[in-house]
Short mmCIF file of C-alpha atoms in Angstrom, two decimals:
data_model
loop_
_atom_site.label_atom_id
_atom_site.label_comp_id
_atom_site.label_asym_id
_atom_site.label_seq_id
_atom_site.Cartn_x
_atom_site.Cartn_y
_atom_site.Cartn_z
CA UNK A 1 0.00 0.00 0.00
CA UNK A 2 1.22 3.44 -0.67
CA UNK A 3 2.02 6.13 1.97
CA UNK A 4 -1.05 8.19 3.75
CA UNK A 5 -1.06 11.43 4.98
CA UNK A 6 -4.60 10.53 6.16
CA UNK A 7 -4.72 9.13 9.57
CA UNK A 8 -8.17 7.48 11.23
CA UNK A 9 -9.41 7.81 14.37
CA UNK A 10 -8.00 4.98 16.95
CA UNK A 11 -10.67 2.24 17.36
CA UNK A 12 -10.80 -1.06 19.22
CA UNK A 13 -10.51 -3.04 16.05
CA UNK A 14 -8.99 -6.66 15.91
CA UNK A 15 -5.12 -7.30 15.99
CA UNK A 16 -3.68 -8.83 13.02
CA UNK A 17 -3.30 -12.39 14.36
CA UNK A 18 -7.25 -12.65 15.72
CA UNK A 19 -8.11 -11.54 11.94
CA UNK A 20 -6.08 -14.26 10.31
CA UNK A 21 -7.34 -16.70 13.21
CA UNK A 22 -10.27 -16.06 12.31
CA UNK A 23 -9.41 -16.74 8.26
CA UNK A 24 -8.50 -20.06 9.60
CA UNK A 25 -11.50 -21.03 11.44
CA UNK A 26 -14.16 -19.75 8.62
CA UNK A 27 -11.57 -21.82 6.00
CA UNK A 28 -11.93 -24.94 8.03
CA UNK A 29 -15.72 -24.51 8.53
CA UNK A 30 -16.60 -23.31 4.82
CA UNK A 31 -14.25 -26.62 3.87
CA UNK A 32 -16.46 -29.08 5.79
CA UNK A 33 -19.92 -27.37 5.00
CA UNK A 34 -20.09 -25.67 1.96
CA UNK A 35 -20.42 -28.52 -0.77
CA UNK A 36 -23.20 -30.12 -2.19
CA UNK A 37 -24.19 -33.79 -2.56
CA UNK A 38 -24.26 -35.62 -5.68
CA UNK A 39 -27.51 -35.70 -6.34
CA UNK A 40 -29.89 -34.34 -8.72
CA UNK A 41 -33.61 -33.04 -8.01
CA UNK A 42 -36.43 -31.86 -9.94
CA UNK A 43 -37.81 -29.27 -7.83
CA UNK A 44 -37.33 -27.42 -4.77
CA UNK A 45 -39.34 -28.55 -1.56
CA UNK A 46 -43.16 -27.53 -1.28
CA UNK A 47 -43.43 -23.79 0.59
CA UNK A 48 -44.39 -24.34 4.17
CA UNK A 49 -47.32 -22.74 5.97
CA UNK A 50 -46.76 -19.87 8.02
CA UNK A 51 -42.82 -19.34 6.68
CA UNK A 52 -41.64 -15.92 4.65
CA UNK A 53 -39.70 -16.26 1.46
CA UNK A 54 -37.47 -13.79 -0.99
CA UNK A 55 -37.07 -14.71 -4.35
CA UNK A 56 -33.65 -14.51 -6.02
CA UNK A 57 -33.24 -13.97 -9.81
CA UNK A 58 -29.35 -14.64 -11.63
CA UNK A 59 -29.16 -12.90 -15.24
CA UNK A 60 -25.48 -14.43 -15.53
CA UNK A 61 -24.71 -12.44 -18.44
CA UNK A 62 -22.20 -9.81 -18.69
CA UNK A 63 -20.48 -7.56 -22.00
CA UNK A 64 -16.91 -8.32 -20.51
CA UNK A 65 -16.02 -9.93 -17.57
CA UNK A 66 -14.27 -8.31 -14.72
CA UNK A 67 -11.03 -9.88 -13.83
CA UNK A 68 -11.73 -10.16 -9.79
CA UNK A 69 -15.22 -11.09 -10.26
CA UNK A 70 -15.83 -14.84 -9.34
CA UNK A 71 -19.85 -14.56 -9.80
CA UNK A 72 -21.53 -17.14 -12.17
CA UNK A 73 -21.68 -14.89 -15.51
CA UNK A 74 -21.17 -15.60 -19.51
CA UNK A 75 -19.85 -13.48 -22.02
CA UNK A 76 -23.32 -11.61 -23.72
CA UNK A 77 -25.13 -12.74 -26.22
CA UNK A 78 -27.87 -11.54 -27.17
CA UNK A 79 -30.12 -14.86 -28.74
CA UNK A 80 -28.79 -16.52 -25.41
CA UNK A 81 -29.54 -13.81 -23.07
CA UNK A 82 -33.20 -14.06 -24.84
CA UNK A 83 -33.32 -17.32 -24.82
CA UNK A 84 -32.45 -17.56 -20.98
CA UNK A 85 -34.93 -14.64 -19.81
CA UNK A 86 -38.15 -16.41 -20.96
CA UNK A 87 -36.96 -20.26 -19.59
CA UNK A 88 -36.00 -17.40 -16.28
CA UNK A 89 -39.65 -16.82 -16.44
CA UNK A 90 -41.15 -20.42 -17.13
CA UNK A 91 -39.34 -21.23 -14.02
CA UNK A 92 -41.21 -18.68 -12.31
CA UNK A 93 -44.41 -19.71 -13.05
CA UNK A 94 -42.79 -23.29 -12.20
CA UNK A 95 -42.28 -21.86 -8.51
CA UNK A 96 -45.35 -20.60 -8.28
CA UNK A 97 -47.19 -23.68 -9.28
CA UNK A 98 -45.58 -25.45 -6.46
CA UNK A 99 -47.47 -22.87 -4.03
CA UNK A 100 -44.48 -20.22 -3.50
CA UNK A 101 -45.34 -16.73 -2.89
CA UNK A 102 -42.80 -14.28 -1.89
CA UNK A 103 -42.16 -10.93 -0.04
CA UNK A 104 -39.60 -9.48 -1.26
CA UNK A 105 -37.40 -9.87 -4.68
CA UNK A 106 -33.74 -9.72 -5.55
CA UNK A 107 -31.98 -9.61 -9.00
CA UNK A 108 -28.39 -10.15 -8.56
CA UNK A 109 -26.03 -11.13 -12.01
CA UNK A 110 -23.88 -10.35 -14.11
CA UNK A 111 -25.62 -7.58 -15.35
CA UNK A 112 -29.05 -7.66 -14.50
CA UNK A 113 -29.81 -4.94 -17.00
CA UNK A 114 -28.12 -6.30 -19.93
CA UNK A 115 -31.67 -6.42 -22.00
CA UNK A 116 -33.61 -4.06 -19.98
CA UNK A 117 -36.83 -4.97 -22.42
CA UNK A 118 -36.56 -8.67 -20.77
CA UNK A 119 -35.68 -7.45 -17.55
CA UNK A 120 -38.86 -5.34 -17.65
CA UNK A 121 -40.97 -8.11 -18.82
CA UNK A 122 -39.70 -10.38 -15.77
CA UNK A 123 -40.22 -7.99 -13.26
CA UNK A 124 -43.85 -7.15 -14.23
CA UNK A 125 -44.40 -11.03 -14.44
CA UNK A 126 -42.74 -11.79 -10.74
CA UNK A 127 -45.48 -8.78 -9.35
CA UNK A 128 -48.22 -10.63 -11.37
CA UNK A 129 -47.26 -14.11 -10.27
CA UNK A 130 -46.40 -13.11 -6.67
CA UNK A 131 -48.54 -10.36 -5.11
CA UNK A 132 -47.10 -10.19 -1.86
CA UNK A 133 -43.64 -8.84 -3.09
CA UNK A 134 -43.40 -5.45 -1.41
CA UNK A 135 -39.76 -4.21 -2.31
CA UNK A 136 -37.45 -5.49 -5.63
CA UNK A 137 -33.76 -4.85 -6.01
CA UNK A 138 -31.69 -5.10 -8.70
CA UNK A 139 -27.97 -4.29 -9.49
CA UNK A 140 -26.34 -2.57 -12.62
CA UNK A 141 -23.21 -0.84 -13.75
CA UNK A 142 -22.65 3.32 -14.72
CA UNK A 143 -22.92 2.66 -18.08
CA UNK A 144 -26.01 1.13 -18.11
CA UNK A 145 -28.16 4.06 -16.49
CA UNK A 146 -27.34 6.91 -18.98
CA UNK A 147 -29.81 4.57 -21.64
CA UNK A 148 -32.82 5.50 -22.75
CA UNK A 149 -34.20 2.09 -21.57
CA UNK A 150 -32.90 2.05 -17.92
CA UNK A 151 -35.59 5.15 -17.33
CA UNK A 152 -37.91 1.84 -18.24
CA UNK A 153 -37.51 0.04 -14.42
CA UNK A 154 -38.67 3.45 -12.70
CA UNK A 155 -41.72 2.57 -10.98
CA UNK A 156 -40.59 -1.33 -11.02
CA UNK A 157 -37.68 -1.32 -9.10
CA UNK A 158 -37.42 0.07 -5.41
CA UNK A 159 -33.57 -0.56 -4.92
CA UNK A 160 -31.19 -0.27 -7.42
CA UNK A 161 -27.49 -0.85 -6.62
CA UNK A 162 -25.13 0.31 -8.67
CA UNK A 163 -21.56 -1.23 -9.01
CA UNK A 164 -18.87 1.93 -8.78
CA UNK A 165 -16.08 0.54 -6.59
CA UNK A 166 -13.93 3.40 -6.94
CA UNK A 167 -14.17 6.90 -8.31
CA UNK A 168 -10.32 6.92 -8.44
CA UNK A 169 -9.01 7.14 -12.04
CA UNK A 170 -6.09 4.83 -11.53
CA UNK A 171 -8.02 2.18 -9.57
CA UNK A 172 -10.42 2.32 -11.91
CA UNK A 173 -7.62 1.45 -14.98
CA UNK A 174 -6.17 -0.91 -12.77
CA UNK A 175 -9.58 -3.09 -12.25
CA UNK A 176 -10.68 -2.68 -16.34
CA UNK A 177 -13.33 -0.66 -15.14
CA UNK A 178 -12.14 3.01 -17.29
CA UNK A 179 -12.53 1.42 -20.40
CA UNK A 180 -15.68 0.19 -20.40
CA UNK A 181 -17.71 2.94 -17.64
CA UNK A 182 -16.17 5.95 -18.23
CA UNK A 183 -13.72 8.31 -16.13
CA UNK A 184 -14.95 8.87 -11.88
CA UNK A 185 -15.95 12.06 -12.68
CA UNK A 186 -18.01 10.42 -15.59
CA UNK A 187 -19.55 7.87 -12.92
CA UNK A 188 -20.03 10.52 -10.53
CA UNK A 189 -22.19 12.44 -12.83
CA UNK A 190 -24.40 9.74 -13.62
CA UNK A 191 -24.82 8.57 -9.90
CA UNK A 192 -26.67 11.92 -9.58
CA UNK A 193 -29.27 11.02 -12.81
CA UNK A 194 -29.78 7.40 -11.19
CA UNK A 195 -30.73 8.88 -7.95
CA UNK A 196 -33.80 10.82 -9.39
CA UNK A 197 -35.34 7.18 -10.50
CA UNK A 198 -35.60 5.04 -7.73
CA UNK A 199 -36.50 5.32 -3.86
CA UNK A 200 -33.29 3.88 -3.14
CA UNK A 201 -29.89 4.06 -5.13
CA UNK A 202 -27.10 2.36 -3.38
CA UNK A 203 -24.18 2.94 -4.63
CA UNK A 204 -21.08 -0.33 -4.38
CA UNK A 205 -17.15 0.90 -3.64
CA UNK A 206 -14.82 -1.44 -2.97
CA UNK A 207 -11.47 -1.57 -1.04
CA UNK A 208 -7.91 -3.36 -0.64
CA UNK A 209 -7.07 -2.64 -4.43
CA UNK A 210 -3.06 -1.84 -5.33
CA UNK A 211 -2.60 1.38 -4.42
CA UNK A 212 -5.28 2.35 -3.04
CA UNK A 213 -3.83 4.34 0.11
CA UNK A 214 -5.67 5.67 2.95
CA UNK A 215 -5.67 8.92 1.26
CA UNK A 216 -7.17 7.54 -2.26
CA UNK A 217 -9.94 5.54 0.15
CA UNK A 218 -10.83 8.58 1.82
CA UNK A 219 -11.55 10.78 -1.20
CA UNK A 220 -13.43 8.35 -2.02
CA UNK A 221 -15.99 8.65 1.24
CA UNK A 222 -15.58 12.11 0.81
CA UNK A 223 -17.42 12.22 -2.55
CA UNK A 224 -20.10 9.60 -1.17
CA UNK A 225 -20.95 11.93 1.72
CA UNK A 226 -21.47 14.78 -1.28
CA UNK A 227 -23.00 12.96 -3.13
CA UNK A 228 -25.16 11.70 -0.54
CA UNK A 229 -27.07 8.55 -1.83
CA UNK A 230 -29.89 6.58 0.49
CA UNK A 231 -27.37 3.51 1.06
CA UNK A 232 -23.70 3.02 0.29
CA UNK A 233 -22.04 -0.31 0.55
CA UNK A 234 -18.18 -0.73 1.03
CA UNK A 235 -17.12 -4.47 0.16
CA UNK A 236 -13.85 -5.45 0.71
CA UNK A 237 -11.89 -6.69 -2.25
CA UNK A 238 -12.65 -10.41 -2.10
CA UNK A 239 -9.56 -11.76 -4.28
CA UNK A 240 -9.78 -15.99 -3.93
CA UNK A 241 -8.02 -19.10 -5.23
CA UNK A 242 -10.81 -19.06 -8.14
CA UNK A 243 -9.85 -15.60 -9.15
CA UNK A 244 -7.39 -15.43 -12.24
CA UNK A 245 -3.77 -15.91 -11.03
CA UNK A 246 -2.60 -12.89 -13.41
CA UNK A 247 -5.81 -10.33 -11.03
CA UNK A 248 -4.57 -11.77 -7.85
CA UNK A 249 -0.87 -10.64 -8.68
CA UNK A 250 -2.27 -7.01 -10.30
CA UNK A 251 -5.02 -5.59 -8.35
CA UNK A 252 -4.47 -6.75 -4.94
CA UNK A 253 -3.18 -4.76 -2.05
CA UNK A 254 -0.29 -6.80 -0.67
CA UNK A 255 0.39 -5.98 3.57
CA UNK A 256 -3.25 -4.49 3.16
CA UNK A 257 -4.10 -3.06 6.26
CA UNK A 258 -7.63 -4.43 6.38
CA UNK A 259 -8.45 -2.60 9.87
CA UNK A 260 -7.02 0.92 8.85
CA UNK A 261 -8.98 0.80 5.67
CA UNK A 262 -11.70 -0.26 7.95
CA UNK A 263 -11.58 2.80 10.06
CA UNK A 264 -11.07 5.25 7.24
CA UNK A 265 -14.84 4.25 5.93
CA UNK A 266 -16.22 4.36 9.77
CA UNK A 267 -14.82 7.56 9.97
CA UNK A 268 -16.06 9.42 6.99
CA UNK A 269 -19.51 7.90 6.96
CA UNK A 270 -20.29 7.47 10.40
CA UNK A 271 -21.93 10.81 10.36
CA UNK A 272 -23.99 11.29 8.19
CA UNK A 273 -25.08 7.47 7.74
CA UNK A 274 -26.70 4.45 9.95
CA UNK A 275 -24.46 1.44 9.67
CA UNK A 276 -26.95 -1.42 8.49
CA UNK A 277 -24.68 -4.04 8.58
CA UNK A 278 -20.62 -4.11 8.69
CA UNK A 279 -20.13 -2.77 5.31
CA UNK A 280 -23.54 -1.20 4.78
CA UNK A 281 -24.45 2.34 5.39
CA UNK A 282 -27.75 3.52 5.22
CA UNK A 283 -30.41 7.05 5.71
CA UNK A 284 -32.56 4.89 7.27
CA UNK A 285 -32.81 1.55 9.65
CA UNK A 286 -35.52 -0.05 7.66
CA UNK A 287 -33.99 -0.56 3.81
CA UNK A 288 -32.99 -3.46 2.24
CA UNK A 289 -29.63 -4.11 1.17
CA UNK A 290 -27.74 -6.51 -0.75
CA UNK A 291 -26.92 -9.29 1.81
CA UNK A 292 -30.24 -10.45 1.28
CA UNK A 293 -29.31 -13.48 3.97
CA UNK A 294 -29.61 -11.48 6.49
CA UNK A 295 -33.83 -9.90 6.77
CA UNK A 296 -34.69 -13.67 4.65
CA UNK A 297 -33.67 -17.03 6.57
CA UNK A 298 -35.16 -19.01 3.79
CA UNK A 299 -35.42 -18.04 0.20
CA UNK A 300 -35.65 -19.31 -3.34
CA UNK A 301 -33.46 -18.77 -6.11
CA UNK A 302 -34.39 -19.39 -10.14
CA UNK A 303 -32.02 -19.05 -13.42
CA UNK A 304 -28.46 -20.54 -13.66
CA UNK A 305 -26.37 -20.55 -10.57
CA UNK A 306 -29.09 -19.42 -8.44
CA UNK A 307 -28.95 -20.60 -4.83
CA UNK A 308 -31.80 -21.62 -2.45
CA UNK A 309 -31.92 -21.70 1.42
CA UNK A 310 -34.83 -23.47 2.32
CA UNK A 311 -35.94 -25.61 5.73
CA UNK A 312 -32.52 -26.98 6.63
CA UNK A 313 -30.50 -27.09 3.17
CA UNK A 314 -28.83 -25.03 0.32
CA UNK A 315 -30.60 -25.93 -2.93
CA UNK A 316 -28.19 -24.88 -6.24
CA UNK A 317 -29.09 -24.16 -10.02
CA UNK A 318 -27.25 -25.85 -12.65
CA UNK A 319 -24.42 -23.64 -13.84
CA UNK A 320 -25.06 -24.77 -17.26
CA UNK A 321 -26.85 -23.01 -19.74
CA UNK A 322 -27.64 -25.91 -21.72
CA UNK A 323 -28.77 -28.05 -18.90
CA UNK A 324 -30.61 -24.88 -17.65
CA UNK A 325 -32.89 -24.65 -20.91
CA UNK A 326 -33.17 -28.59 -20.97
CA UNK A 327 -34.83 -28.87 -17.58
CA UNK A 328 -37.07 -26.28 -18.02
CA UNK A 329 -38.53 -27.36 -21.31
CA UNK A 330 -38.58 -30.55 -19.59
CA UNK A 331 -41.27 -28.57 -16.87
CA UNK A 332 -38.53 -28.89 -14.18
CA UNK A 333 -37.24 -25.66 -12.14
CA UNK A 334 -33.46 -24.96 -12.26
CA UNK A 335 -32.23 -26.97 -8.88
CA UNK A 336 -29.60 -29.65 -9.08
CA UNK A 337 -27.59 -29.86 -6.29
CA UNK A 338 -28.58 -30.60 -2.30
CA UNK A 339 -26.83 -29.63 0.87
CA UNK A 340 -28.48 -30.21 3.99
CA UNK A 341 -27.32 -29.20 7.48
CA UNK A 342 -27.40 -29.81 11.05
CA UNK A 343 -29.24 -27.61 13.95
CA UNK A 344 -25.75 -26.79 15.02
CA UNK A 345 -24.17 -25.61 11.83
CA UNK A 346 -27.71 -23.44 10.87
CA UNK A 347 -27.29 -21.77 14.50
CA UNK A 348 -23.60 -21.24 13.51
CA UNK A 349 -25.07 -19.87 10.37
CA UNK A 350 -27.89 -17.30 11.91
CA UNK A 351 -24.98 -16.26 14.66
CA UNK A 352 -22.75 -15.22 11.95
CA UNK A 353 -25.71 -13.39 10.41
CA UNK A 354 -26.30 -11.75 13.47
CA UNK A 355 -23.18 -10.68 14.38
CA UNK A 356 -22.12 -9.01 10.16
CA UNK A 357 -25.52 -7.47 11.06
CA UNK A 358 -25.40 -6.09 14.29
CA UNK A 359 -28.47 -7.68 15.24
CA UNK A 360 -27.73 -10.01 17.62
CA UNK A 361 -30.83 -11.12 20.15
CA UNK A 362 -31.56 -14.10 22.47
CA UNK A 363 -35.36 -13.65 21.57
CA UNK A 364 -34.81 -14.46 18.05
CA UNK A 365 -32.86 -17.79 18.53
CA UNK A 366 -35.06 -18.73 21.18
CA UNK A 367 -38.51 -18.02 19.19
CA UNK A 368 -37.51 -19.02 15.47
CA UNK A 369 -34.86 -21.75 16.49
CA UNK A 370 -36.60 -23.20 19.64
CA UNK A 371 -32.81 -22.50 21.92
CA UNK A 372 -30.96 -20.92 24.35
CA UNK A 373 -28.31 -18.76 22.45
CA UNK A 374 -25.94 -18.86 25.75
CA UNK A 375 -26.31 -22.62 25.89
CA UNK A 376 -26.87 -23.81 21.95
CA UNK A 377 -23.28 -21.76 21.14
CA UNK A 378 -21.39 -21.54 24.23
CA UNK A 379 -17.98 -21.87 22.48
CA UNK A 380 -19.14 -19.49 20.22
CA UNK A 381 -20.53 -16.70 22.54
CA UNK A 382 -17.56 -16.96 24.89
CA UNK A 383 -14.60 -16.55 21.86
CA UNK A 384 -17.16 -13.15 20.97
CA UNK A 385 -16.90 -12.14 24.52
CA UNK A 386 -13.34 -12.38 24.93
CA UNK A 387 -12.51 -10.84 21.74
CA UNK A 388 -14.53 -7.79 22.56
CA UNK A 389 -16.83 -8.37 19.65
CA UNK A 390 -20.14 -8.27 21.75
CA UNK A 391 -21.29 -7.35 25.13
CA UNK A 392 -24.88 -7.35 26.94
CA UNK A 393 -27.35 -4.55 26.62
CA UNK A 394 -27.64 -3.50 30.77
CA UNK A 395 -31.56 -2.22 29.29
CA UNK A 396 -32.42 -5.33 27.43
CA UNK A 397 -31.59 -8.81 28.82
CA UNK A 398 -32.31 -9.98 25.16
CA UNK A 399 -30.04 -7.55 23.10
CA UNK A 400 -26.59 -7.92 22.62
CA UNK A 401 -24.67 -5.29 21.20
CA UNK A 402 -21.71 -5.40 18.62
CA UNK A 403 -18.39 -3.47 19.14
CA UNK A 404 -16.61 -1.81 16.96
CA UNK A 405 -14.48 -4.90 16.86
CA UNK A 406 -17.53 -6.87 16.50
CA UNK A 407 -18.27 -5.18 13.84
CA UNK A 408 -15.13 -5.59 11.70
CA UNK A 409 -15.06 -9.24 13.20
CA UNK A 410 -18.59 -9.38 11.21
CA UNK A 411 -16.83 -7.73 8.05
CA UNK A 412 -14.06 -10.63 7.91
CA UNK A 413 -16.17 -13.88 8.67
CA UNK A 414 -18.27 -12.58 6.35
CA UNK A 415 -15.81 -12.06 3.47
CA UNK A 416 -14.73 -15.68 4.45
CA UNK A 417 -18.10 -17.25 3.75
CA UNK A 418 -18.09 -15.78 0.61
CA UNK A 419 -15.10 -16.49 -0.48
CA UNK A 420 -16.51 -20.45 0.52
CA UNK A 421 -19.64 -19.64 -1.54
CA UNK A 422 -17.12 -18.91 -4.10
CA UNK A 423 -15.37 -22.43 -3.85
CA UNK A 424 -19.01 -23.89 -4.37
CA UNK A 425 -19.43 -21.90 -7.68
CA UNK A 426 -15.59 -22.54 -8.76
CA UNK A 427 -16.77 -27.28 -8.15
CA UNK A 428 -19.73 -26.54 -10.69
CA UNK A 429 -18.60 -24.39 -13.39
CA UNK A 430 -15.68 -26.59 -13.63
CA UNK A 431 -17.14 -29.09 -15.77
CA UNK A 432 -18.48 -26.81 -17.80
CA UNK A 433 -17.88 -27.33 -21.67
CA UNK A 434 -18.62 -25.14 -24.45
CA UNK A 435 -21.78 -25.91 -25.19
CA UNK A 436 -22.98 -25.31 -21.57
CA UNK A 437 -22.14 -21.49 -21.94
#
């Protein structure tokens, strides 16, 4: 990392050996747990009376493909992308022929907004075909919202997030990011047109790139704060074994400073945002945000390389294309792939959840999960304690509160599991052939 003149506030933050610990620990958990069985399904389980679910949409389709991105996505075409949004669809009306109904929606890619026409069409069909879906979000680049079509998804979708990551110049050329969206200045300006279309814009930065110094970081927060969207998340670069040798070597910080980076965001947005989760800021406390996980313990994904949390497993999409299109026309949904869990490792799960959220309660483990949080994870709650992560609300016997540390604790397990999630994507698009994409 390059020098700083910048220097953040001192916070009680996690040393350098508890954060790698902790790397450890999440490595040897997302290792034993995050892999799915050999098996191959036709459906997803029947809904259940009296539970809530979100519905998650994958358009895996994107112009080019960034080189730290490890999401399931294709390289666009058009009779494909077609193609793909009306079997997206059929499965839809698949789900809700099993009995599904859903209260909120997310549409997560690749570029969700690659044919905004389809996208439109699949949006109006989810509100037709699900009537209890009260807020939709959907994610898209700057170049996408200067087009005439993007002004199409005002008064469709409530959340848009929009995938910035710097407004740095050099970062920018560093991550292929100048060449195809346009200077920061460029990206700036058009953050302020996407703003007038939707109740909330969020708008994505990223840290722990090559050179990105304190300093560069903190110009960055500074422009957020004047620019002053509803939510802003901060995602730490999330550079894994599945991400292309030649990226890892470019764009990565090496010594990064994880905690000082940490502390320059907490500094600059701290006043003039809520903190939602560890690396979500928010106006408000009651907006969505991407980690959908964490307001939905069960929800249902359709379209290639979706995922599905439902009862006690993770349900996955085949990551073929080809496959994809052959089950549906075969009046099958998208699911392949089983992983079911133990009462232990789902309380693991929620705890996690909990703590990357700051929401940690007794009363929701005992009412939803039937257990004593104290008891159930008593490993788990003392290692928070002693760390500094958490500590007891003295007004509310059933809050707990997160620290600071807890906080950034939250930030790194988190970054962990995905980077597990990751390895589950990497097992099934590796036996991917031609034809499947």
């Amino acid at each position: 990392m390059t020098n700083s003149t910048y220097v953040p506030k001192p916070r009680e933050l996690l040393p350098d050996w508890m954060v790698g610990l902790t790397d450890r620990v999440m490595n040897y958990y997302t290792k034993r747990y995050l892999n799915c069985e050999p098996v191959i399904l036709k459906n997803p389980p029947l809904p259940q009376e009296g539970h809530q679910y979100m519905l998650y949409a994958h358009v895996p389709f994107c112009h080019t493909l960034c080189t730290y991105c490890t999401f399931h996505r294709f390289l666009f075409k058009e009779w494909k992308a077609r193609e793909y949004f009306q079997n997206l669809r059929k499965e839809m009306e698949y789900v809700k022929a099993l009995g599904y109904d859903f209260t909120a929606m997310y549409v997560g890619g690749g570029t969700t907004t690659i044919l905004e026409d389809e996208l439109v069409k699949t949006l109006e069909l989810a509100k037709k075909l699900f009537p209890s879906i009260k807020e939709i979000s959907c994610e898209t680049d700057p170049q996408v919202i200067m087009t005439p079509q993007f002004r199409n998804l005002q008064g469709l979708v409530d959340r848009m997030s929009i995938g910035v990551q710097s407004f740095n110049d050099e970062i920018l050329k560093l991550s292929d990011r100048y060449e195809k969206f346009g200077s920061g200045e460029q990206i700036y300006e058009r953050l302020q047109y996407a703003q007038e279309l939707f109740p909330t814009c969020n708008v994505d930065m990223m840290f722990g790139f090559r050179g990105q110094s304190l300093d560069v970081l903190h110009e960055d927060m500074e422009k957020i704060v004047k620019l002053n969207p509803r939510q802003v998340t901060t995602y730490p670069l999330m550079v894994t074994s599945q991400t292309r040798a030649s990226a890892r070597a470019k764009i990565a910080a090496t010594g990064l400073e994880l905690a000082d980076q940490y502390r320059v965001i907490m500094d600059s947005l701290e006043n003039h945002y809520r903190q939602l989760t560890s690396w979500t800021f928010g106006r408000t406390n009651d907006e969505g945000f991407d980690e959908y996980v964490v307001d939905h313990d069960e929800y249902l994904g359709v379209g290639s390389g979706a995922f599905s949390f439902l009862g006690d497993s993770l349900y996955v999409n085949t990551f073929s294309l080809r496959r994809y299109a052959e089950r549906i026309a075969a009046g099958n949904t998208g699911v392949e792939r089983r992983r079911t869990f133990d009462k232990h490792s789902i309380l693991q799960y929620r705890l996690l959840l909990g703590l990357f959220s700051h929401r940690l309660s007794r009363k929701y483990f005992r009412e939803v999960h039937g257990v004593n949080l104290d008891r159930a994870l008593m490993k788990e709650m003392m290692g928070l304690r002693l760390s500094g992560a958490i500590k007891d609300d003295p007004n509310d016997p059933d809050r707990i509160i997160v620290t600071d540390a807890g906080k950034f604790l939250g930030l790194v397990m988190m970054k962990a599991f995905y980077a597990g999630m990751d390895h589950v994507r990497a097992e099934l698009r590796a036996p991917l052939k031609e034809e499947d994409m």
